[in-house]
mmCIF file of C-alpha atoms in Angstrom:
data_model
loop_
_atom_site.group_PDB
_atom_site.id
_atom_site.type_symbol
_atom_site.label_atom_id
_atom_site.label_comp_id
_atom_site.label_asym_id
_atom_site.label_seq_id
_atom_site.Cartn_x
_atom_site.Cartn_y
_atom_site.Cartn_z
ATOM 1 C CA UNK A 24 -2.460 -8.939 5.807
ATOM 2 C CA UNK A 25 1.319 -8.892 6.093
ATOM 3 C CA UNK A 26 3.217 -6.774 8.594
ATOM 4 C CA UNK A 27 4.527 -4.588 5.757
ATOM 5 C CA UNK A 28 1.012 -4.009 4.418
ATOM 6 C CA UNK A 29 -0.205 -3.081 7.884
ATOM 7 C CA UNK A 30 2.714 -0.681 8.391
ATOM 8 C CA UNK A 31 2.141 0.881 4.966
ATOM 9 C CA UNK A 32 -1.554 1.436 5.718
ATOM 10 C CA UNK A 33 -0.720 3.085 9.036
ATOM 11 C CA UNK A 34 1.906 5.358 7.495
ATOM 12 C CA UNK A 35 -0.137 6.331 4.434
ATOM 13 C CA UNK A 36 -2.501 8.339 6.642
ATOM 14 C CA UNK A 37 0.315 10.420 8.140
ATOM 15 C CA UNK A 38 -0.164 13.958 6.795
ATOM 16 C CA UNK A 39 3.498 14.498 5.860
ATOM 17 C CA UNK A 40 3.737 11.341 3.709
ATOM 18 C CA UNK A 41 2.448 10.409 0.271
ATOM 19 C CA UNK A 42 2.819 7.078 -1.520
ATOM 20 C CA UNK A 43 4.093 6.135 -4.947
ATOM 21 C CA UNK A 44 6.545 3.804 -6.668
ATOM 22 C CA UNK A 45 10.008 3.478 -5.106
ATOM 23 C CA UNK A 46 12.747 5.216 -7.093
ATOM 24 C CA UNK A 47 14.860 2.043 -6.919
ATOM 25 C CA UNK A 48 12.190 0.289 -8.988
ATOM 26 C CA UNK A 49 11.265 -2.261 -6.320
ATOM 27 C CA UNK A 50 8.085 -1.839 -4.310
ATOM 28 C CA UNK A 51 6.244 1.187 -2.948
ATOM 29 C CA UNK A 52 7.653 4.318 -1.353
ATOM 30 C CA UNK A 53 6.434 6.893 1.103
ATOM 31 C CA UNK A 54 7.868 10.346 0.645
ATOM 32 C CA UNK A 55 7.776 13.889 1.923
ATOM 33 C CA UNK A 56 7.912 16.929 -0.320
ATOM 34 C CA UNK A 57 11.710 16.757 0.068
ATOM 35 C CA UNK A 58 12.688 13.094 -0.282
ATOM 36 C CA UNK A 59 11.708 9.461 -0.161
ATOM 37 C CA UNK A 60 11.635 8.219 3.415
ATOM 38 C CA UNK A 61 10.463 4.583 3.262
ATOM 39 C CA UNK A 62 10.689 1.823 0.639
ATOM 40 C CA UNK A 63 8.525 -1.279 1.140
ATOM 41 C CA UNK A 64 10.390 -3.961 -0.832
ATOM 42 C CA UNK A 65 8.671 -7.145 0.334
ATOM 43 C CA UNK A 66 6.272 -8.520 2.931
ATOM 44 C CA UNK A 67 9.053 -8.254 5.505
ATOM 45 C CA UNK A 68 11.796 -5.875 4.322
ATOM 46 C CA UNK A 69 11.617 -2.093 4.479
ATOM 47 C CA UNK A 70 14.344 0.455 3.796
ATOM 48 C CA UNK A 71 14.210 3.660 5.805
ATOM 49 C CA UNK A 72 16.046 6.828 4.769
ATOM 50 C CA UNK A 73 17.794 8.469 7.710
ATOM 51 C CA UNK A 74 20.494 11.093 7.632
ATOM 52 C CA UNK A 75 24.126 10.329 8.368
ATOM 53 C CA UNK A 76 23.811 12.385 11.530
ATOM 54 C CA UNK A 77 20.779 10.392 12.749
ATOM 55 C CA UNK A 78 22.437 7.055 12.014
ATOM 56 C CA UNK A 79 25.613 8.080 13.834
ATOM 57 C CA UNK A 80 23.666 9.435 16.795
ATOM 58 C CA UNK A 81 21.679 6.214 17.239
ATOM 59 C CA UNK A 82 24.177 3.706 15.788
ATOM 60 C CA UNK A 83 24.665 1.746 19.030
ATOM 61 C CA UNK A 84 20.908 1.352 19.529
ATOM 62 C CA UNK A 85 20.321 0.467 15.873
ATOM 63 C CA UNK A 86 23.063 -2.173 15.946
ATOM 64 C CA UNK A 87 21.530 -3.810 19.018
ATOM 65 C CA UNK A 88 18.210 -4.428 17.290
ATOM 66 C CA UNK A 89 17.831 -7.794 15.578
ATOM 67 C CA UNK A 90 15.363 -6.131 13.179
ATOM 68 C CA UNK A 91 17.840 -3.545 11.838
ATOM 69 C CA UNK A 92 20.551 -3.953 9.215
ATOM 70 C CA UNK A 93 23.073 -1.172 8.609
ATOM 71 C CA UNK A 94 25.149 -0.855 5.440
ATOM 72 C CA UNK A 95 28.440 1.006 5.745
ATOM 73 C CA UNK A 96 28.259 4.400 4.081
ATOM 74 C CA UNK A 97 24.515 4.220 3.428
ATOM 75 C CA UNK A 98 21.988 6.795 4.610
ATOM 76 C CA UNK A 99 19.364 4.026 4.677
ATOM 77 C CA UNK A 100 18.698 1.309 7.251
ATOM 78 C CA UNK A 101 16.862 -1.916 6.497
ATOM 79 C CA UNK A 102 14.137 -2.976 8.900
ATOM 80 C CA UNK A 103 13.044 -6.609 8.844
ATOM 81 C CA UNK A 104 9.426 -6.905 9.964
ATOM 82 C CA UNK A 105 9.056 -10.211 11.745
ATOM 83 C CA UNK A 106 6.630 -9.321 14.560
ATOM 84 C CA UNK A 107 4.354 -6.537 15.828
ATOM 85 C CA UNK A 108 7.208 -4.991 17.816
ATOM 86 C CA UNK A 109 9.183 -4.530 14.581
ATOM 87 C CA UNK A 110 6.265 -2.546 13.135
ATOM 88 C CA UNK A 111 6.261 -0.358 16.256
ATOM 89 C CA UNK A 112 10.016 0.155 15.823
ATOM 90 C CA UNK A 113 9.483 1.144 12.186
ATOM 91 C CA UNK A 114 6.853 3.714 13.188
ATOM 92 C CA UNK A 115 9.271 5.278 15.683
ATOM 93 C CA UNK A 116 12.088 5.325 13.131
ATOM 94 C CA UNK A 117 9.865 6.905 10.464
ATOM 95 C CA UNK A 118 9.012 9.659 12.935
ATOM 96 C CA UNK A 119 12.725 10.137 13.580
ATOM 97 C CA UNK A 120 13.428 10.184 9.820
ATOM 98 C CA UNK A 121 10.777 12.848 9.261
ATOM 99 C CA UNK A 122 12.415 15.049 11.887
ATOM 100 C CA UNK A 123 15.870 14.398 10.436
ATOM 101 C CA UNK A 124 14.679 15.432 6.960
ATOM 102 C CA UNK A 125 12.546 18.394 7.995
ATOM 103 C CA UNK A 126 15.166 20.869 6.790
ATOM 104 C CA UNK A 127 14.570 19.637 3.257
ATOM 105 C CA UNK A 128 18.239 19.225 2.495
ATOM 106 C CA UNK A 129 18.885 16.536 -0.054
ATOM 107 C CA UNK A 130 21.950 14.281 0.013
ATOM 108 C CA UNK A 131 24.945 15.577 -1.887
ATOM 109 C CA UNK A 132 28.004 13.735 -3.098
ATOM 110 C CA UNK A 133 28.301 10.043 -3.896
ATOM 111 C CA UNK A 134 24.997 8.937 -5.506
ATOM 112 C CA UNK A 135 25.494 5.377 -4.218
ATOM 113 C CA UNK A 136 25.134 6.712 -0.693
ATOM 114 C CA UNK A 137 21.724 8.139 -1.617
ATOM 115 C CA UNK A 138 20.384 4.828 -2.922
ATOM 116 C CA UNK A 139 18.393 2.533 -0.683
ATOM 117 C CA UNK A 140 19.800 -0.788 0.501
ATOM 118 C CA UNK A 141 17.742 -2.970 -1.863
ATOM 119 C CA UNK A 142 20.053 -5.752 -3.155
ATOM 120 C CA UNK A 143 22.769 -4.563 -0.733
ATOM 121 C CA UNK A 144 21.399 -6.296 2.368
ATOM 122 C CA UNK A 145 20.690 -9.962 2.965
ATOM 123 C CA UNK A 146 18.278 -10.515 5.821
ATOM 124 C CA UNK A 147 18.610 -13.866 7.554
ATOM 125 C CA UNK A 148 15.368 -14.964 9.257
ATOM 126 C CA UNK A 149 15.512 -14.947 13.040
#
């Protein structure tokens, strides 16, 4: 079982999340009633939908992690799952994303900012 499969199985049992195809057309997604939160694109790469406010608040910490890739102007962060600790990080970030989206407000404005980072991020193995 890959790290992404293990993470997906753990998250699928969370009561606030349901699974289905990713809106970007690549992989599986986990969503709330308000929005998609997680896209599993490969055995190692996961996009996580945060809000601009959450990304700005935790930007310094996110940039320090070798597992995280940020794309300028995107409301999504890419998490590269390379070890068990990366899965733990993903679980924490999903919890943070759920809290950030609990108001149910959907992104407004530039649609490109609402799209996940699939094909916008190149992850170089560590």
